[in-house]
DNA sequence: GCGGAACAACATTCCCAGTAGTATGTTATT
DNA sequence: AATAACATACTACTGGGAATGTTGTTCCGC
């Protein structure tokens, strides 16, 4: 995939490959049905390689989840720092989030609904602790949207019945991408930009004429 | 839950109980981790009862899915028949859909992301056939929203950049309920009405002041 | 600058717990 | 007596994870 790099390669790359393969498998077959062997197969390797770097299957899922959240933060956080009106900021954040959903689809798809299910299934206390962190990460991320909403509400550029509810609505509309978006061969960057822009616009301006 | 009926009971009721128990288990532990024994336990019964009425675990999931869609149609279809402006219709549909999400949470939660995953895992052709029907059902349902959107767009009461995209946004924002809504002890019917109304309002009118 | 020890990065093999599904009772109803 | 509606007991298999084997690389004293 990225074999043509100057070959810094080494250890980090191998772990990264495993995480990436896992995300693909999780997306394709679901968290449970995807086996360690499946992940190894994608890499043309065996379980040995996977278990050398990860303690358990859960640990792999956690890594996928953490990276997925990282992608989101990296895309949206810079916009938070901009000194622009809250409504404009929100628009750009929505566009950025939509792009991340499409660009890192396997990751985002893997973590949907996965957390709370894994929470109940996790045996060790250590695992539950990691899960709480991940959930908190997610909450922090979604708070970014709520914060901007509140900022706009106070400045008068945003008007919603309930900031919390509006935040949920926005996140829901954007995350829905993960459910219906499919990577098609003939799609251009412009097509994806149109999707991201159209979604953000619909959310910001509503559907009423 | 509905024990106080005139007790028509009999066979239909037993099957219904199994489906209901399955939906609860699927919500609590996920489709894979929920076992047939779990479902039987909820009913204080054994696998025998379950397998007497259902050929396989997949068949149970299909029943849950079908019923989940049925609940949606039953709530939204009547509104389609009303002779009111498209934007008002859309608002009422959104409110109704939100209520169904909360009222039948275990069902709706069970089917999220379950379909496409099961699609790849389904062995027999018969199962895949059933899945195609279910997916088509879902598309038909979502088409209801898109149809109303288009109707409003033509009538001038709705203004969106893209009808398909706006439909996805609306569905996404509403279905997001399934992810974050939790049944709390002290919640009243009014609380849920506020959620449904607030969501619909945010979607219809957007967030811009 | 070389022999080998220690280690990293895997591959192979094996075990066993858990689970879907089956086969075979058992009881009540019609 | 036939069948519906279950319960009980059993089988077969899958997949996570551990134990162990193999190979290339690094490092270190002499």
Short mmCIF file of C-alpha atoms (C1' of nucleotides) in Angstrom, two decimals:
data_model
loop_
_atom_site.label_atom_id
_atom_site.label_comp_id
_atom_site.label_asym_id
_atom_site.label_seq_id
_atom_site.Cartn_x
_atom_site.Cartn_y
_atom_site.Cartn_z
CA UNK A 1 0.00 0.00 0.00
CA UNK A 2 2.61 2.52 1.06
CA UNK A 3 5.64 0.43 0.13
CA UNK A 4 7.25 3.23 -1.80
CA UNK A 5 8.14 5.32 1.20
CA UNK A 6 11.82 6.12 1.88
CA UNK A 7 11.58 3.05 4.07
CA UNK A 8 11.80 4.40 7.60
CA UNK A 9 9.79 1.22 8.14
CA UNK A 10 10.77 -0.53 11.32
CA UNK A 11 8.62 -1.42 14.27
CA UNK A 12 6.10 1.40 14.31
CA UNK A 13 5.11 0.65 10.78
CA UNK A 14 4.41 -3.00 11.49
CA UNK A 15 2.08 -2.15 14.35
CA UNK A 16 0.38 0.46 12.21
CA UNK A 17 -0.20 -2.10 9.50
CA UNK A 18 -1.85 -4.44 11.95
CA UNK A 19 -4.17 -1.71 13.20
CA UNK A 20 -5.05 -0.80 9.67
CA UNK A 21 -5.74 -4.38 8.69
CA UNK A 22 -7.87 -4.82 11.80
CA UNK A 23 -9.94 -1.77 10.93
CA UNK A 24 -10.59 -3.19 7.49
CA UNK A 25 -11.59 -6.56 8.89
CA UNK A 26 -13.81 -5.04 11.56
CA UNK A 27 -15.59 -3.00 8.93
CA UNK A 28 -16.00 -5.92 6.58
CA UNK A 29 -17.11 -8.61 9.03
CA UNK A 30 -17.97 -6.90 12.28
CA UNK A 31 -16.05 -6.90 15.52
CA UNK A 32 -16.93 -10.43 16.56
CA UNK A 33 -16.92 -12.21 13.26
CA UNK A 34 -13.56 -10.81 12.28
CA UNK A 35 -10.95 -13.22 13.60
CA UNK A 36 -7.31 -12.70 14.40
CA UNK A 37 -6.55 -15.00 11.51
CA UNK A 38 -8.54 -12.73 9.23
CA UNK A 39 -6.42 -9.79 10.29
CA UNK A 40 -3.26 -11.79 9.77
CA UNK A 41 -4.47 -12.93 6.36
CA UNK A 42 -4.83 -9.34 5.19
CA UNK A 43 -1.18 -8.86 6.06
CA UNK A 44 -0.20 -12.18 4.55
CA UNK A 45 1.02 -13.15 7.99
CA UNK A 46 -0.13 -15.32 10.90
CA UNK A 47 -1.44 -14.90 14.41
CA UNK A 48 2.07 -14.89 15.75
CA UNK A 49 2.76 -11.47 14.37
CA UNK A 50 -0.46 -10.04 15.71
CA UNK A 51 -0.06 -11.49 19.20
CA UNK A 52 3.52 -10.37 19.31
CA UNK A 53 2.39 -6.76 19.24
CA UNK A 54 -1.00 -6.95 20.93
CA UNK A 55 -2.01 -8.68 24.12
CA UNK A 56 -5.52 -9.47 22.98
CA UNK A 57 -8.15 -8.84 20.37
CA UNK A 58 -9.66 -6.18 22.59
CA UNK A 59 -6.34 -4.37 22.67
CA UNK A 60 -6.41 -4.19 18.89
CA UNK A 61 -9.90 -2.77 18.94
CA UNK A 62 -8.82 -0.19 21.48
CA UNK A 63 -5.95 0.87 19.22
CA UNK A 64 -8.33 1.21 16.29
CA UNK A 65 -10.69 3.25 18.41
CA UNK A 66 -7.99 5.53 19.72
CA UNK A 67 -6.67 6.19 16.24
CA UNK A 68 -10.16 6.84 14.93
CA UNK A 69 -10.67 9.50 17.57
CA UNK A 70 -7.24 10.92 16.85
CA UNK A 71 -8.16 11.42 13.22
CA UNK A 72 -11.25 13.32 14.30
CA UNK A 73 -9.42 15.58 16.71
CA UNK A 74 -6.64 16.30 14.25
CA UNK A 75 -9.13 17.46 11.66
CA UNK A 76 -11.46 19.48 13.86
CA UNK A 77 -9.28 20.91 16.64
CA UNK A 78 -7.40 23.38 14.40
CA UNK A 79 -10.71 24.91 13.37
CA UNK A 80 -11.57 25.48 17.01
CA UNK A 81 -8.59 27.79 17.25
CA UNK A 82 -9.72 30.04 14.43
CA UNK A 83 -10.95 33.46 15.36
CA UNK A 84 -14.18 33.47 13.37
CA UNK A 85 -17.89 33.63 14.23
CA UNK A 86 -19.30 30.53 15.88
CA UNK A 87 -21.68 29.69 13.06
CA UNK A 88 -18.90 29.76 10.49
CA UNK A 89 -16.75 27.73 12.78
CA UNK A 90 -19.47 25.15 13.18
CA UNK A 91 -19.87 24.88 9.44
CA UNK A 92 -16.19 24.24 8.91
CA UNK A 93 -16.13 21.72 11.73
CA UNK A 94 -19.01 19.84 10.19
CA UNK A 95 -17.31 19.77 6.81
CA UNK A 96 -14.08 18.59 8.36
CA UNK A 97 -15.79 15.87 10.35
CA UNK A 98 -17.62 14.62 7.29
CA UNK A 99 -14.34 14.40 5.43
CA UNK A 100 -12.75 12.40 8.21
CA UNK A 101 -15.66 9.97 8.16
CA UNK A 102 -15.12 9.31 4.49
CA UNK A 103 -11.33 9.33 4.57
CA UNK A 104 -10.99 6.95 7.50
CA UNK A 105 -14.12 4.93 6.89
CA UNK A 106 -12.84 1.56 8.13
CA UNK A 107 -11.83 3.07 11.45
CA UNK A 108 -15.00 5.01 12.01
CA UNK A 109 -17.14 2.12 11.00
CA UNK A 110 -15.33 -0.22 13.34
CA UNK A 111 -16.04 1.82 16.42
CA UNK A 112 -19.73 2.45 15.83
CA UNK A 113 -21.77 0.75 18.49
CA UNK A 114 -18.69 -1.18 19.42
CA UNK A 115 -17.88 0.57 22.63
CA UNK A 116 -20.89 -0.01 24.83
CA UNK A 117 -21.11 -3.60 23.70
CA UNK A 118 -17.50 -4.24 24.53
CA UNK A 119 -17.99 -2.52 27.85
CA UNK A 120 -20.27 -5.23 29.15
CA UNK A 121 -18.16 -7.99 27.68
CA UNK A 122 -14.86 -6.81 29.05
CA UNK A 123 -13.66 -9.04 31.83
CA UNK A 124 -10.65 -7.33 33.31
CA UNK A 125 -10.78 -4.06 35.17
CA UNK A 126 -7.86 -2.78 33.11
CA UNK A 127 -9.89 -3.15 29.95
CA UNK A 128 -12.85 -1.34 31.41
CA UNK A 129 -10.52 1.45 32.39
CA UNK A 130 -9.28 1.83 28.83
CA UNK A 131 -12.86 1.85 27.63
CA UNK A 132 -13.80 4.63 29.98
CA UNK A 133 -10.95 6.68 28.59
CA UNK A 134 -12.12 6.06 25.06
CA UNK A 135 -15.68 7.02 25.89
CA UNK A 136 -14.42 10.14 27.59
CA UNK A 137 -12.38 10.95 24.51
CA UNK A 138 -15.52 10.67 22.45
CA UNK A 139 -17.46 12.88 24.83
CA UNK A 140 -14.70 15.47 24.78
CA UNK A 141 -14.80 15.47 21.03
CA UNK A 142 -18.56 15.90 20.85
CA UNK A 143 -18.27 18.65 23.44
CA UNK A 144 -16.32 20.64 20.88
CA UNK A 145 -19.47 20.91 18.82
CA UNK A 146 -21.63 21.73 21.81
CA UNK A 147 -19.19 24.38 22.97
CA UNK A 148 -19.29 26.14 19.63
CA UNK A 149 -23.07 25.87 19.59
CA UNK A 150 -23.27 27.50 22.99
CA UNK A 151 -20.82 30.18 21.93
CA UNK A 152 -22.98 30.96 18.93
CA UNK A 153 -26.14 30.88 20.98
CA UNK A 154 -24.71 33.54 23.29
CA UNK A 155 -23.37 35.62 20.42
CA UNK A 156 -26.72 35.44 18.67
CA UNK A 157 -25.51 33.74 15.51
CA UNK A 158 -27.03 30.41 16.50
CA UNK A 159 -30.59 29.71 17.57
CA UNK A 160 -31.60 26.24 18.75
CA UNK A 161 -34.20 24.99 21.24
CA UNK A 162 -31.58 23.02 23.19
CA UNK A 163 -27.81 23.08 22.75
CA UNK A 164 -27.32 19.50 23.90
CA UNK A 165 -30.03 18.19 21.62
CA UNK A 166 -28.79 20.20 18.67
CA UNK A 167 -25.31 18.83 19.24
CA UNK A 168 -26.66 15.30 19.16
CA UNK A 169 -28.54 16.06 15.98
CA UNK A 170 -25.45 17.42 14.27
CA UNK A 171 -23.25 14.54 15.35
CA UNK A 172 -25.95 12.09 14.32
CA UNK A 173 -26.40 13.55 10.87
CA UNK A 174 -22.65 13.56 10.29
CA UNK A 175 -21.95 10.12 11.72
CA UNK A 176 -24.76 8.73 9.61
CA UNK A 177 -22.25 9.00 6.80
CA UNK A 178 -20.56 5.93 8.15
CA UNK A 179 -23.76 3.96 7.59
CA UNK A 180 -24.54 4.88 4.02
CA UNK A 181 -21.34 6.17 2.46
CA UNK A 182 -19.67 3.70 0.19
CA UNK A 183 -16.34 4.13 -1.49
CA UNK A 184 -17.00 4.00 -5.20
CA UNK A 185 -14.36 3.60 -7.87
CA UNK A 186 -15.32 6.60 -9.96
CA UNK A 187 -15.67 9.16 -7.21
CA UNK A 188 -13.56 12.26 -7.23
CA UNK A 189 -12.44 14.49 -4.43
CA UNK A 190 -15.01 16.99 -5.63
CA UNK A 191 -17.80 14.45 -5.11
CA UNK A 192 -16.79 13.99 -1.50
CA UNK A 193 -16.47 17.70 -1.00
CA UNK A 194 -20.02 18.06 -2.32
CA UNK A 195 -21.24 15.50 0.20
CA UNK A 196 -19.48 17.16 3.09
CA UNK A 197 -20.60 20.61 2.06
CA UNK A 198 -24.19 19.57 1.39
CA UNK A 199 -24.48 17.84 4.74
CA UNK A 200 -23.05 20.78 6.64
CA UNK A 201 -25.29 23.18 4.78
CA UNK A 202 -28.42 21.16 5.48
CA UNK A 203 -27.57 20.99 9.17
CA UNK A 204 -26.74 24.67 9.50
CA UNK A 205 -29.63 26.08 7.51
CA UNK A 206 -32.25 23.39 8.05
CA UNK A 207 -34.69 22.21 5.41
CA UNK A 208 -37.37 24.88 5.65
CA UNK A 209 -37.52 27.34 2.79
CA UNK B 1 -45.18 -5.27 29.84
CA UNK B 2 -48.48 -6.10 28.21
CA UNK B 3 -49.56 -8.83 30.59
CA UNK B 4 -52.90 -7.25 31.22
CA UNK B 5 -54.35 -8.02 27.86
CA UNK B 6 -57.56 -10.09 27.67
CA UNK B 7 -55.21 -13.01 27.27
CA UNK B 8 -55.67 -14.09 23.71
CA UNK B 9 -52.27 -15.54 24.52
CA UNK B 10 -51.63 -18.84 22.78
CA UNK B 11 -49.01 -19.37 20.14
CA UNK B 12 -48.58 -15.92 18.72
CA UNK B 13 -47.84 -14.54 22.11
CA UNK B 14 -45.10 -17.05 22.81
CA UNK B 15 -43.32 -16.23 19.59
CA UNK B 16 -43.73 -12.55 20.30
CA UNK B 17 -42.16 -13.01 23.71
CA UNK B 18 -39.15 -14.69 22.17
CA UNK B 19 -38.67 -11.87 19.69
CA UNK B 20 -38.97 -9.34 22.46
CA UNK B 21 -36.47 -11.17 24.66
CA UNK B 22 -34.10 -11.43 21.72
CA UNK B 23 -34.29 -7.70 21.07
CA UNK B 24 -33.41 -7.03 24.69
CA UNK B 25 -30.46 -9.40 24.58
CA UNK B 26 -29.19 -8.03 21.29
CA UNK B 27 -29.30 -4.54 22.69
CA UNK B 28 -27.58 -5.51 25.92
CA UNK B 29 -24.79 -7.73 24.59
CA UNK B 30 -24.67 -7.26 20.86
CA UNK B 31 -25.78 -9.59 18.12
CA UNK B 32 -22.91 -12.04 18.42
CA UNK B 33 -22.33 -12.08 22.12
CA UNK B 34 -25.98 -12.63 22.90
CA UNK B 35 -26.50 -16.38 22.97
CA UNK B 36 -29.62 -18.43 22.45
CA UNK B 37 -29.36 -19.41 26.09
CA UNK B 38 -29.37 -15.75 27.06
CA UNK B 39 -32.61 -15.26 25.20
CA UNK B 40 -34.10 -18.34 26.83
CA UNK B 41 -32.96 -17.15 30.25
CA UNK B 42 -34.87 -13.92 29.89
CA UNK B 43 -37.99 -16.01 29.35
CA UNK B 44 -37.08 -18.39 32.15
CA UNK B 45 -37.06 -21.14 29.54
CA UNK B 46 -34.53 -23.19 27.58
CA UNK B 47 -33.18 -23.45 24.07
CA UNK B 48 -35.86 -25.99 23.29
CA UNK B 49 -38.53 -23.37 23.29
CA UNK B 50 -36.55 -21.01 21.10
CA UNK B 51 -35.58 -23.61 18.54
CA UNK B 52 -39.09 -24.92 18.46
CA UNK B 53 -40.24 -21.63 16.95
CA UNK B 54 -37.15 -20.47 15.05
CA UNK B 55 -34.91 -22.35 12.71
CA UNK B 56 -31.77 -20.43 13.60
CA UNK B 57 -30.35 -17.45 15.40
CA UNK B 58 -30.37 -15.53 12.17
CA UNK B 59 -34.08 -16.19 11.81
CA UNK B 60 -34.65 -14.56 15.18
CA UNK B 61 -32.66 -11.53 14.16
CA UNK B 62 -34.67 -11.29 10.98
CA UNK B 63 -37.89 -11.33 12.99
CA UNK B 64 -36.58 -8.58 15.24
CA UNK B 65 -35.59 -6.56 12.22
CA UNK B 66 -38.91 -7.00 10.49
CA UNK B 67 -40.80 -5.96 13.58
CA UNK B 68 -38.56 -2.97 14.09
CA UNK B 69 -39.37 -1.76 10.61
CA UNK B 70 -43.04 -2.48 11.15
CA UNK B 71 -43.07 -0.19 14.17
CA UNK B 72 -41.54 2.57 12.08
CA UNK B 73 -44.03 2.19 9.25
CA UNK B 74 -46.99 2.04 11.59
CA UNK B 75 -46.01 5.31 13.19
CA UNK B 76 -45.04 7.28 10.11
CA UNK B 77 -47.25 5.97 7.31
CA UNK B 78 -50.49 7.51 8.66
CA UNK B 79 -48.86 10.93 8.58
CA UNK B 80 -48.04 10.45 4.93
CA UNK B 81 -51.75 10.26 4.21
CA UNK B 82 -52.50 13.62 5.80
CA UNK B 83 -53.39 16.46 3.49
CA UNK B 84 -51.06 19.09 4.90
CA UNK B 85 -48.05 21.05 3.57
CA UNK B 86 -44.91 19.00 3.04
CA UNK B 87 -42.88 20.87 5.63
CA UNK B 88 -45.48 20.29 8.31
CA UNK B 89 -45.72 16.68 7.28
CA UNK B 90 -41.97 16.27 7.54
CA UNK B 91 -41.99 17.75 11.01
CA UNK B 92 -44.64 15.35 12.23
CA UNK B 93 -42.86 12.42 10.60
CA UNK B 94 -39.65 13.34 12.35
CA UNK B 95 -41.41 13.58 15.69
CA UNK B 96 -43.13 10.26 15.15
CA UNK B 97 -39.92 8.54 14.13
CA UNK B 98 -38.11 9.88 17.17
CA UNK B 99 -40.85 8.52 19.39
CA UNK B 100 -40.62 5.10 17.81
CA UNK B 101 -36.87 5.07 18.40
CA UNK B 102 -37.40 5.69 22.09
CA UNK B 103 -40.42 3.44 22.49
CA UNK B 104 -38.93 0.43 20.74
CA UNK B 105 -35.32 1.05 21.66
CA UNK B 106 -34.23 -2.59 21.98
CA UNK B 107 -35.49 -3.35 18.50
CA UNK B 108 -34.00 -0.32 16.83
CA UNK B 109 -30.72 -0.78 18.60
CA UNK B 110 -30.52 -4.41 17.57
CA UNK B 111 -30.74 -3.69 13.90
CA UNK B 112 -28.22 -0.87 13.72
CA UNK B 113 -25.24 -1.90 11.67
CA UNK B 114 -26.48 -5.46 11.95
CA UNK B 115 -27.72 -5.88 8.44
CA UNK B 116 -24.68 -5.37 6.30
CA UNK B 117 -22.56 -7.37 8.69
CA UNK B 118 -24.95 -10.27 8.62
CA UNK B 119 -25.11 -10.02 4.86
CA UNK B 120 -21.54 -11.13 4.43
CA UNK B 121 -21.81 -13.78 7.09
CA UNK B 122 -24.98 -15.37 5.85
CA UNK B 123 -24.27 -18.74 4.36
CA UNK B 124 -27.46 -19.87 2.68
CA UNK B 125 -29.00 -18.16 -0.29
CA UNK B 126 -32.37 -18.15 1.46
CA UNK B 127 -30.95 -16.01 4.23
CA UNK B 128 -29.43 -13.57 1.83
CA UNK B 129 -32.80 -13.31 0.15
CA UNK B 130 -34.50 -12.39 3.41
CA UNK B 131 -31.81 -9.81 4.05
CA UNK B 132 -32.38 -8.19 0.70
CA UNK B 133 -36.04 -7.86 1.57
CA UNK B 134 -35.20 -6.25 4.89
CA UNK B 135 -32.80 -3.81 3.29
CA UNK B 136 -35.42 -2.97 0.71
CA UNK B 137 -37.92 -2.37 3.49
CA UNK B 138 -35.51 0.04 5.07
CA UNK B 139 -34.95 1.85 1.80
CA UNK B 140 -38.67 2.11 1.22
CA UNK B 141 -39.08 3.61 4.64
CA UNK B 142 -36.35 6.17 4.16
CA UNK B 143 -37.84 6.97 0.77
CA UNK B 144 -40.89 8.26 2.60
CA UNK B 145 -38.78 11.07 3.99
CA UNK B 146 -37.14 11.77 0.67
CA UNK B 147 -40.50 11.83 -1.09
CA UNK B 148 -41.86 14.42 1.29
CA UNK B 149 -38.68 16.42 0.94
CA UNK B 150 -39.03 16.43 -2.82
CA UNK B 151 -42.69 17.33 -2.56
CA UNK B 152 -41.80 20.29 -0.36
CA UNK B 153 -38.96 21.30 -2.61
CA UNK B 154 -41.35 21.49 -5.56
CA UNK B 155 -43.98 23.30 -3.55
CA UNK B 156 -41.41 25.79 -2.33
CA UNK B 157 -41.83 25.07 1.38
CA UNK B 158 -38.54 23.19 1.53
CA UNK B 159 -35.12 24.34 0.35
CA UNK B 160 -32.14 21.99 0.48
CA UNK B 161 -29.03 21.67 -1.66
CA UNK B 162 -29.74 18.00 -2.37
CA UNK B 163 -32.84 16.00 -1.51
CA UNK B 164 -31.03 12.70 -1.15
CA UNK B 165 -28.38 14.20 1.08
CA UNK B 166 -30.93 16.06 3.20
CA UNK B 167 -32.85 12.83 3.64
CA UNK B 168 -29.71 11.11 4.88
CA UNK B 169 -29.05 13.97 7.26
CA UNK B 170 -32.54 13.79 8.72
CA UNK B 171 -32.49 10.03 9.11
CA UNK B 172 -29.04 10.22 10.63
CA UNK B 173 -29.97 12.86 13.17
CA UNK B 174 -33.06 10.90 14.20
CA UNK B 175 -31.44 7.48 14.30
CA UNK B 176 -28.65 8.93 16.38
CA UNK B 177 -31.17 8.73 19.19
CA UNK B 178 -30.56 5.03 19.33
CA UNK B 179 -26.93 5.68 20.18
CA UNK B 180 -27.29 8.16 22.98
CA UNK B 181 -30.81 7.82 24.34
CA UNK B 182 -30.99 5.96 27.61
CA UNK B 183 -34.15 4.96 29.41
CA UNK B 184 -34.00 6.68 32.77
CA UNK B 185 -36.24 5.88 35.71
CA UNK B 186 -37.50 9.39 36.34
CA UNK B 187 -38.34 10.36 32.80
CA UNK B 188 -41.84 11.37 31.90
CA UNK B 189 -43.70 11.23 28.63
CA UNK B 190 -43.23 14.98 28.47
CA UNK B 191 -39.46 14.58 28.59
CA UNK B 192 -39.53 12.28 25.60
CA UNK B 193 -41.88 14.59 23.76
CA UNK B 194 -39.41 17.40 24.37
CA UNK B 195 -36.62 15.32 22.88
CA UNK B 196 -38.64 14.37 19.82
CA UNK B 197 -39.86 17.92 19.30
CA UNK B 198 -36.46 19.50 19.87
CA UNK B 199 -34.79 17.15 17.42
CA UNK B 200 -37.40 17.71 14.74
CA UNK B 201 -37.23 21.46 15.24
CA UNK B 202 -33.44 21.54 14.97
CA UNK B 203 -33.56 19.54 11.77
CA UNK B 204 -36.32 21.57 10.17
CA UNK B 205 -35.07 25.01 11.08
CA UNK B 206 -31.33 24.39 11.28
CA UNK B 207 -29.04 25.99 13.81
CA UNK B 208 -28.40 29.37 12.24
CA UNK B 209 -30.10 32.30 13.90
"C1'" DG C 1 36.27 -8.25 13.60
"C1'" DC C 2 34.50 -12.33 15.16
"C1'" DG C 3 31.97 -16.05 17.76
"C1'" DG C 4 28.05 -16.34 20.17
"C1'" DA C 5 24.58 -14.84 23.40
"C1'" DA C 6 20.53 -12.33 23.78
"C1'" DC C 7 16.70 -10.64 21.79
"C1'" DA C 8 13.13 -9.18 18.45
"C1'" DA C 9 9.87 -10.59 15.19
"C1'" DC C 10 7.57 -13.50 13.71
"C1'" DA C 11 5.46 -18.79 12.45
"C1'" DT C 12 3.41 -23.32 14.14
"C1'" DT C 13 0.98 -26.07 17.01
"C1'" DC C 14 -2.03 -27.05 20.49
"C1'" DC C 15 -5.68 -26.58 24.05
"C1'" DC C 16 -10.14 -25.68 25.61
"C1'" DA C 17 -14.04 -22.81 26.68
"C1'" DG C 18 -18.11 -21.40 24.71
"C1'" DT C 19 -21.92 -21.88 21.43
"C1'" DA C 20 -25.06 -23.02 17.49
"C1'" DG C 21 -27.56 -26.61 16.33
"C1'" DT C 22 -29.51 -31.58 16.92
"C1'" DA C 23 -31.58 -35.56 18.80
"C1'" DT C 24 -34.25 -37.28 22.00
"C1'" DG C 25 -37.31 -37.24 25.83
"C1'" DT C 26 -41.69 -35.51 28.37
"C1'" DT C 27 -46.21 -33.65 29.06
"C1'" DA C 28 -50.50 -31.68 28.00
"C1'" DT C 29 -53.96 -30.78 24.66
"C1'" DT C 30 -57.12 -31.84 21.00
"C1'" DA D 1 -53.05 -41.33 19.32
"C1'" DA D 2 -51.23 -37.68 17.26
"C1'" DT D 3 -49.27 -33.51 17.64
"C1'" DA D 4 -47.84 -29.08 19.76
"C1'" DA D 5 -44.86 -27.10 22.97
"C1'" DC D 6 -41.61 -27.34 25.29
"C1'" DA D 7 -37.16 -29.48 28.40
"C1'" DT D 8 -32.79 -32.20 28.58
"C1'" DA D 9 -28.69 -34.12 26.92
"C1'" DC D 10 -25.39 -34.32 23.50
"C1'" DT D 11 -22.36 -33.24 19.45
"C1'" DA D 12 -19.37 -30.67 16.48
"C1'" DC D 13 -16.97 -26.88 15.62
"C1'" DT D 14 -14.97 -22.42 15.91
"C1'" DG D 15 -11.89 -19.11 17.56
"C1'" DG D 16 -9.06 -16.80 21.33
"C1'" DG D 17 -5.07 -17.23 23.41
"C1'" DA D 18 -0.87 -19.65 25.16
"C1'" DA D 19 3.23 -22.48 24.55
"C1'" DT D 20 6.75 -23.41 21.78
"C1'" DG D 21 9.73 -23.34 17.61
"C1'" DT D 22 12.45 -20.75 14.02
"C1'" DT D 23 15.14 -17.13 11.95
"C1'" DG D 24 17.40 -12.81 11.36
"C1'" DT D 25 19.69 -8.97 13.80
"C1'" DT D 26 22.23 -6.57 17.36
"C1'" DC D 27 25.52 -6.20 20.69
"C1'" DC D 28 29.54 -7.30 23.43
"C1'" DG D 29 33.70 -8.97 25.24
"C1'" DC D 30 38.16 -10.39 23.71
#
